[in-house]
Short mmCIF file of C-alpha atoms and ligand atoms in Angstrom, two decimals:
data_model
loop_
_atom_site.label_atom_id
_atom_site.label_comp_id
_atom_site.label_asym_id
_atom_site.label_seq_id
_atom_site.Cartn_x
_atom_site.Cartn_y
_atom_site.Cartn_z
CA MET A 123 22.95 -10.61 4.30
CA LYS A 124 20.18 -8.15 3.53
CA GLU A 125 17.52 -7.40 6.13
CA THR A 126 14.08 -8.77 5.28
CA LEU A 127 11.32 -6.30 4.47
CA PHE A 128 7.63 -7.10 4.13
CA SER A 129 4.70 -5.08 2.88
CA GLY A 130 1.19 -5.76 1.68
CA ILE A 131 -1.43 -4.00 -0.39
CA GLN A 132 -5.13 -4.72 -0.60
CA PRO A 133 -6.57 -5.57 -4.02
CA THR A 134 -8.89 -2.57 -4.15
CA GLY A 135 -9.60 -2.60 -7.86
CA GLU A 136 -8.30 0.46 -9.62
CA LEU A 137 -5.02 1.70 -8.15
CA HIS A 138 -4.47 5.47 -8.07
CA ILE A 139 -1.59 7.91 -7.68
CA GLY A 140 -2.21 7.95 -3.91
CA ASN A 141 -1.35 4.23 -3.76
CA TYR A 142 1.55 4.84 -6.12
CA LEU A 143 3.15 7.71 -4.19
CA GLY A 144 2.22 6.42 -0.75
CA ALA A 145 3.41 2.86 -1.25
CA ILE A 146 4.34 1.37 -4.59
CA ARG A 147 7.01 3.87 -5.66
CA ASN A 148 8.82 3.30 -2.36
CA TRP A 149 8.50 -0.45 -2.65
CA VAL A 150 10.29 -0.25 -5.97
CA ALA A 151 13.15 1.80 -4.49
CA LEU A 152 13.49 -0.48 -1.45
CA GLN A 153 14.10 -3.54 -3.62
CA GLU A 154 17.72 -2.47 -4.03
CA THR A 155 18.49 -2.40 -0.31
CA TYR A 156 16.40 -5.13 1.29
CA ASP A 157 15.32 -8.71 0.79
CA CYS A 158 11.77 -7.66 -0.11
CA VAL A 159 8.59 -9.69 0.21
CA TYR A 160 5.53 -8.02 -1.31
CA SER A 161 2.03 -9.39 -1.02
CA VAL A 162 -1.41 -8.72 -2.42
CA VAL A 163 -3.35 -9.34 0.77
CA ASP A 164 -6.56 -10.95 -0.43
CA TYR A 165 -7.44 -12.47 2.97
CA HIS A 166 -7.41 -9.01 4.55
CA ALA A 167 -9.77 -7.73 1.89
CA ILE A 168 -12.55 -10.22 2.72
CA THR A 169 -13.13 -8.60 6.13
CA ILE A 170 -15.40 -6.07 4.44
CA GLU A 171 -18.18 -6.86 1.99
CA TYR A 172 -16.91 -7.58 -1.51
CA ASP A 173 -17.93 -9.26 -4.73
CA ALA A 174 -16.43 -12.76 -4.97
CA ALA A 175 -17.19 -12.92 -8.71
CA THR A 176 -14.93 -9.99 -9.56
CA PHE A 177 -12.32 -10.73 -6.88
CA PRO A 178 -9.98 -12.69 -9.18
CA ALA A 179 -9.83 -9.74 -11.58
CA ARG A 180 -9.09 -7.36 -8.70
CA ILE A 181 -6.29 -9.56 -7.39
CA MET A 182 -4.74 -10.01 -10.82
CA ASN A 183 -5.01 -6.31 -11.52
CA ALA A 184 -3.13 -5.48 -8.31
CA VAL A 185 -0.36 -7.92 -9.23
CA ILE A 186 -0.13 -6.51 -12.75
CA MET A 187 0.04 -2.93 -11.53
CA LEU A 188 2.80 -3.76 -9.03
CA LEU A 189 4.83 -5.37 -11.81
CA ALA A 190 4.09 -2.50 -14.20
CA CYS A 191 5.24 0.04 -11.61
CA GLY A 192 8.58 -1.71 -11.30
CA ILE A 193 8.38 -4.51 -8.76
CA ASP A 194 10.96 -6.89 -10.16
CA PRO A 195 10.39 -10.60 -9.43
CA ARG A 196 14.15 -11.18 -9.71
CA LYS A 197 14.72 -8.80 -6.82
CA ALA A 198 11.60 -9.24 -4.68
CA ARG A 199 9.24 -12.08 -3.88
CA LEU A 200 5.80 -11.04 -5.16
CA PHE A 201 2.84 -13.24 -4.28
CA VAL A 202 -0.80 -13.43 -3.25
CA GLN A 203 -1.28 -13.86 0.50
CA SER A 204 -3.77 -16.74 0.40
CA HIS A 205 -1.36 -18.77 -1.76
CA VAL A 206 0.87 -19.20 1.29
CA PRO A 207 -1.49 -20.67 3.92
CA GLU A 208 1.11 -20.40 6.71
CA HIS A 209 0.05 -16.74 7.09
CA THR A 210 -3.37 -17.72 8.38
CA GLU A 211 -1.99 -20.59 10.45
CA LEU A 212 0.42 -18.26 12.25
CA ALA A 213 -2.37 -15.71 12.67
CA TRP A 214 -4.32 -18.31 14.66
CA VAL A 215 -1.33 -18.93 16.92
CA PHE A 216 -0.83 -15.19 17.37
CA SER A 217 -4.48 -14.65 18.20
CA SER A 218 -3.86 -16.73 21.30
CA VAL A 219 -1.16 -14.36 22.60
CA THR A 220 -2.87 -11.09 21.62
CA PRO A 221 -4.97 -9.34 24.26
CA MET A 222 -8.49 -8.40 23.08
CA GLY A 223 -8.01 -4.99 24.70
CA GLU A 224 -5.13 -4.14 22.37
CA LEU A 225 -7.19 -4.98 19.29
CA GLY A 226 -10.11 -2.92 20.57
CA ARG A 227 -7.84 0.14 20.70
CA MET A 228 -6.94 -0.02 16.99
CA THR A 229 -8.06 3.13 15.18
CA GLN A 230 -8.63 1.30 11.89
CA PHE A 231 -10.92 -1.21 13.61
CA LYS A 232 -12.92 1.58 15.23
CA GLU A 233 -13.23 3.43 11.91
CA LYS A 234 -14.12 0.39 9.87
CA SER A 235 -16.67 -0.86 12.38
CA GLU A 236 -18.31 2.59 12.13
CA GLN A 237 -18.29 2.44 8.31
CA HIS A 238 -19.55 -1.14 8.12
CA ARG A 239 -22.01 -1.26 11.01
CA GLN A 240 -24.02 -4.03 9.36
CA ASN A 241 -20.94 -6.29 9.14
CA VAL A 242 -18.68 -5.95 12.19
CA ASN A 243 -17.15 -9.42 12.00
CA ALA A 244 -14.39 -11.08 14.05
CA GLY A 245 -12.03 -10.90 11.03
CA LEU A 246 -12.22 -7.12 11.07
CA PHE A 247 -11.26 -7.28 14.76
CA THR A 248 -8.35 -9.70 14.30
CA TYR A 249 -7.17 -8.05 11.06
CA PRO A 250 -3.96 -6.74 12.74
CA VAL A 251 -3.15 -10.25 13.99
CA LEU A 252 -3.07 -11.53 10.40
CA GLN A 253 -0.97 -8.51 9.49
CA ALA A 254 1.50 -9.41 12.29
CA ALA A 255 1.63 -12.96 10.91
CA ASP A 256 2.29 -11.65 7.37
CA ILE A 257 5.35 -9.82 8.63
CA LEU A 258 6.67 -12.27 11.20
CA VAL A 259 6.27 -15.47 9.21
CA TYR A 260 9.28 -14.07 7.26
CA LYS A 261 10.86 -12.64 10.45
CA ALA A 262 10.91 -9.33 8.60
CA THR A 263 12.42 -6.38 10.44
CA ARG A 264 11.32 -3.54 8.11
CA VAL A 265 7.80 -2.67 7.07
CA PRO A 266 7.10 0.24 4.71
CA VAL A 267 3.59 1.57 5.42
CA GLY A 268 1.50 4.71 5.44
CA GLU A 269 0.99 6.64 8.65
CA ASP A 270 -2.38 4.96 9.23
CA GLN A 271 -0.66 1.57 9.64
CA VAL A 272 1.95 2.56 12.23
CA GLN A 273 -0.32 1.43 15.06
CA HIS A 274 -0.56 -2.03 13.49
CA ILE A 275 3.23 -2.26 13.35
CA GLU A 276 3.42 -1.34 17.03
CA LEU A 277 0.95 -4.11 17.71
CA THR A 278 3.11 -6.50 15.66
CA ARG A 279 6.01 -5.76 18.00
CA GLU A 280 3.79 -6.48 21.00
CA VAL A 281 2.67 -9.76 19.47
CA ALA A 282 6.32 -10.74 18.88
CA ARG A 283 7.20 -9.83 22.47
CA ALA A 284 4.24 -11.75 23.87
CA PHE A 285 5.09 -14.84 21.81
CA ASN A 286 8.79 -14.68 22.69
CA ALA A 287 8.03 -14.21 26.40
CA ARG A 288 5.83 -17.29 26.46
CA TYR A 289 7.62 -19.64 24.05
CA GLY A 290 11.22 -18.40 23.82
CA ALA A 291 12.96 -15.95 21.51
CA MET A 292 11.79 -16.48 17.93
CA PHE A 293 10.52 -13.26 16.37
CA PRO A 294 12.32 -9.95 15.82
CA GLU A 295 10.82 -6.56 16.64
CA CYS A 296 10.06 -4.88 13.32
CA GLN A 297 10.26 -1.20 12.46
CA ALA A 298 7.88 0.76 10.25
CA ILE A 299 9.33 2.76 7.37
CA VAL A 300 6.87 5.63 6.99
CA SER A 301 7.01 7.15 3.54
CA LYS A 302 7.41 10.87 2.95
CA ALA A 303 4.22 10.83 0.92
CA ARG A 304 2.35 9.73 4.02
CA ARG A 305 -1.07 10.98 3.11
CA ILE A 306 -1.84 11.98 -0.46
CA LEU A 307 -4.95 14.13 -0.56
CA GLY A 308 -7.53 13.68 -3.26
CA LEU A 309 -8.31 16.18 -6.00
CA ASP A 310 -10.82 17.80 -3.63
CA GLY A 311 -7.81 18.89 -1.56
CA LYS A 312 -9.58 17.71 1.58
CA ALA A 313 -9.83 13.96 2.12
CA LYS A 314 -7.22 11.26 1.63
CA MET A 315 -7.20 10.13 -2.00
CA SER A 316 -9.47 7.11 -2.30
CA LYS A 317 -11.47 5.21 -4.82
CA SER A 318 -14.65 5.35 -2.78
CA LEU A 319 -14.56 9.16 -2.54
CA ASN A 320 -13.96 9.45 -6.31
CA ASN A 321 -11.28 12.10 -5.74
CA TYR A 322 -8.48 10.13 -7.38
CA LEU A 323 -6.35 9.94 -10.50
CA GLY A 324 -6.21 6.31 -11.60
CA LEU A 325 -2.88 4.89 -12.75
CA MET A 326 -4.48 3.56 -15.95
CA GLU A 327 -6.48 6.63 -16.91
CA SER A 328 -5.91 8.20 -20.30
CA PRO A 329 -4.18 11.60 -20.46
CA GLU A 330 -7.48 13.18 -21.56
CA ALA A 331 -9.42 11.67 -18.66
CA MET A 332 -6.70 12.79 -16.25
CA TRP A 333 -6.81 16.34 -17.59
CA GLU A 334 -10.59 16.50 -17.14
CA LYS A 335 -10.09 15.65 -13.45
CA LEU A 336 -7.00 17.83 -12.91
CA ARG A 337 -8.58 20.82 -14.62
CA VAL A 338 -11.18 21.09 -11.86
CA ALA A 339 -8.93 19.97 -8.98
CA VAL A 340 -9.01 22.23 -5.92
CA THR A 341 -6.00 24.57 -5.56
CA ASP A 342 -5.35 27.36 -3.03
CA PRO A 343 -8.94 28.14 -1.97
CA ALA A 344 -8.04 31.80 -1.35
CA ARG A 345 -6.96 32.31 -4.98
CA LYS A 346 -10.27 33.19 -6.57
CA ARG A 347 -9.21 35.08 -9.71
CA ARG A 348 -6.36 34.64 -12.17
CA SER A 349 -4.96 38.00 -11.01
CA ASP A 350 -4.86 36.94 -7.31
CA PRO A 351 -1.47 35.76 -6.09
CA GLY A 352 -1.60 32.20 -4.76
CA ASN A 353 0.08 30.26 -1.99
CA PRO A 354 1.69 26.97 -3.07
CA ASP A 355 2.14 25.95 0.57
CA VAL A 356 -1.60 25.38 0.93
CA CYS A 357 -2.21 24.15 -2.63
CA ASN A 358 -2.73 20.43 -3.12
CA VAL A 359 -1.87 20.66 -6.82
CA PHE A 360 1.50 22.08 -5.81
CA THR A 361 1.99 19.17 -3.41
CA LEU A 362 1.53 16.84 -6.37
CA HIS A 363 4.16 18.86 -8.24
CA THR A 364 6.64 18.04 -5.48
CA PHE A 365 6.20 14.34 -6.27
CA PHE A 366 6.05 14.43 -10.07
CA SER A 367 7.87 17.52 -11.35
CA PRO A 368 11.60 18.19 -11.61
CA PRO A 369 12.93 20.77 -9.10
CA GLY A 370 13.24 23.53 -11.71
CA GLU A 371 9.58 23.29 -12.66
CA GLN A 372 8.52 23.12 -9.02
CA GLU A 373 10.41 26.37 -8.35
CA TYR A 374 9.00 28.02 -11.45
CA CYS A 375 5.42 27.14 -10.51
CA ALA A 376 5.83 28.20 -6.89
CA LYS A 377 7.43 31.52 -7.80
CA GLU A 378 5.01 32.40 -10.60
CA CYS A 379 2.01 31.35 -8.47
CA ARG A 380 3.01 33.69 -5.62
CA CYS A 381 3.14 36.70 -7.98
CA ALA A 382 0.18 35.66 -10.17
CA GLY A 383 2.62 35.26 -13.05
CA ILE A 384 0.86 32.03 -14.03
CA GLY A 385 -2.67 30.85 -13.34
CA CYS A 386 -3.79 27.56 -11.84
CA ILE A 387 -4.54 26.15 -15.28
CA ASP A 388 -0.94 26.84 -16.43
CA CYS A 389 0.38 25.20 -13.30
CA LYS A 390 -1.90 22.20 -13.77
CA LYS A 391 -0.79 21.76 -17.36
CA ILE A 392 2.82 21.38 -16.27
CA LEU A 393 1.82 18.89 -13.59
CA TRP A 394 -0.33 16.98 -16.07
CA LYS A 395 2.55 16.70 -18.53
CA ASN A 396 4.83 15.29 -15.82
CA ILE A 397 2.27 12.84 -14.45
CA CYS A 398 1.56 11.56 -17.97
CA ALA A 399 5.29 11.17 -18.66
CA GLU A 400 5.77 9.09 -15.51
CA LEU A 401 2.67 6.96 -16.04
CA ALA A 402 3.02 6.31 -19.78
CA PRO A 403 5.64 3.54 -19.50
CA ILE A 404 3.76 2.03 -16.53
CA GLN A 405 0.55 1.93 -18.56
CA GLU A 406 2.35 0.36 -21.46
CA ARG A 407 3.87 -2.37 -19.30
CA ALA A 408 0.48 -2.97 -17.69
CA ARG A 409 -1.16 -3.46 -21.07
CA THR A 410 1.55 -5.92 -22.11
CA LEU A 411 1.04 -7.91 -18.89
CA GLN A 412 -2.75 -7.83 -19.23
CA ALA A 413 -2.34 -9.54 -22.58
CA ASP A 414 0.01 -12.14 -21.09
CA ARG A 415 -1.76 -13.55 -18.04
CA LYS A 416 0.28 -16.73 -18.22
CA SER A 417 3.53 -14.92 -17.35
CA VAL A 418 1.80 -13.12 -14.50
CA GLU A 419 0.47 -16.42 -13.14
CA ASP A 420 3.98 -17.89 -13.37
CA ILE A 421 5.48 -14.94 -11.49
CA ILE A 422 3.08 -15.23 -8.54
CA ALA A 423 3.37 -19.02 -8.48
CA ASP A 424 7.13 -18.67 -8.22
CA GLY A 425 6.76 -15.92 -5.61
CA ALA A 426 4.48 -18.12 -3.50
CA ARG A 427 6.86 -21.06 -3.85
CA ARG A 428 9.82 -19.01 -2.64
CA CYS A 429 7.78 -17.52 0.20
CA ALA A 430 6.55 -20.94 1.26
CA ILE A 431 10.13 -22.11 1.87
CA THR A 432 10.61 -19.43 4.55
CA ALA A 433 7.06 -19.59 5.88
CA GLN A 434 7.10 -23.38 6.29
CA GLN A 435 10.42 -23.20 8.11
CA THR A 436 9.01 -20.63 10.55
CA MET A 437 5.85 -22.65 11.14
CA CYS A 438 7.95 -25.73 11.83
CA GLU A 439 9.79 -23.83 14.58
CA VAL A 440 6.52 -22.40 15.89
CA ARG A 441 4.81 -25.81 16.14
CA HIS A 442 7.72 -27.21 18.09
CA ALA A 443 7.79 -24.20 20.43
CA LEU A 444 4.06 -24.56 21.04
CA GLY A 445 4.43 -28.25 21.87
CA VAL A 446 2.11 -29.50 19.16
CA ARG A 447 5.09 -31.30 17.54
CA TRP A 448 7.93 -33.15 19.17
N1 LIG B 253 -3.16 -3.33 6.42
C1 LIG B 253 -2.39 -2.83 5.31
C2 LIG B 253 -3.17 -1.69 4.63
O1 LIG B 253 -4.37 -1.64 4.73
C3 LIG B 253 -2.08 -3.92 4.31
C4 LIG B 253 -1.24 -4.99 4.92
C5 LIG B 253 -1.61 -6.25 5.23
C6 LIG B 253 0.11 -4.85 5.33
N2 LIG B 253 -0.59 -6.92 5.78
C7 LIG B 253 0.48 -6.11 5.86
C8 LIG B 253 1.02 -3.80 5.29
C9 LIG B 253 1.75 -6.32 6.38
C10 LIG B 253 2.30 -4.03 5.82
C11 LIG B 253 2.65 -5.27 6.36
O2 LIG B 253 -2.56 -0.87 3.98
#
C-alpha cells in the first residue's frame, strides 16, 4: 500500500517556470512512489480579490498546465477543490479545534494582510485550516510544498493532534516534502519569481518572447564587461542552468564564466535552448488539451468522483466522532 500524498496549487492564471521547478516537476516525479492527490485550490484563491468572470478560465488553465506538464490521471487523482465539498465541511470542524493564536502567528497571513489591507477577511485568517482539511480529508502523510508553506504543514500537524486529543485517534501527522528548488528567483535575480512582479518566464511563452526576457535577465552583478570573469555561484542565470541544463553544459558554462571564456549572452543562449527543449512538448500538449476541453472536464470530474469516495468516508467518521451522527 502506497502512502497518500496531497498537494494543491492556486489557479493564478499564467503558470511560470518558478511554479514548474518549485512544485509541478516534483509532483510529476512523486506520482511513481505515492498515492497522489493533486488539487487546484479555487476556494483558497477567493481569499484575495479576484475576477469571478475570468475565474473559470484560470481554473481550467491550471488543470491543463498540470496535465501538460505530466500529471497523469491514471496515476494521480487530479481535481478542483470546490468540486469535493467535504474539504470545506472538514475545515469548519477543524476551525473549532484550532486556536486563534496559532493562526495569528502565520507568516503568510501577516504578509497577505499587509498586502491586502483593504480586504483582511476571515477566510484569509482561516486559510491554513482549509489547507489542513485538504490534506487530512485524505489522511495524507506526505505534502510536497515550497519553503513558505512549511509553517502551514506544522499547523496541520497541530490541528490533527488537537482533533485526535479531543475526539480520538483519527488523523495522521503529515510531513512536508520541501523541494530542492525551494525558491526560484525571478529574472531580476532579487525577488521570488512571481506573476505580479513581472519577473517570470511563462510556461506558454514563445521561444522568441522568452529570449527577449532572458537576454536582459540579471546575472552576476559584479561582472560588468564581457572581459570580466564572472561568478556562477552568485548568478541567477546559472542557478537556472542547474535545473534545465545537462551536467556537461553546466560545467562548461561555470568554467568558461569564471575565466571570461564566454560572455553572459553565450551562457544565456545555452540556457534558452535547454528551457525551450523542455517546454516545447509541454506547450504542445497544452495546446492539444486547450482544443479538447471535453476531455479535460472528464478528467477532473473523474478525479473529483474518486476523491469524494475517500473524503465522504472520512467525513462519515468525523461526524460520528463529533456526536452529530449516531
Ligand atoms: N497554500 C498553498 C500555496 O499557496 C496551496 C495549498 C492549498 C496546499 N492547500 C494545500 C499545498 C494543501 C499543500 C497542501 O502554495
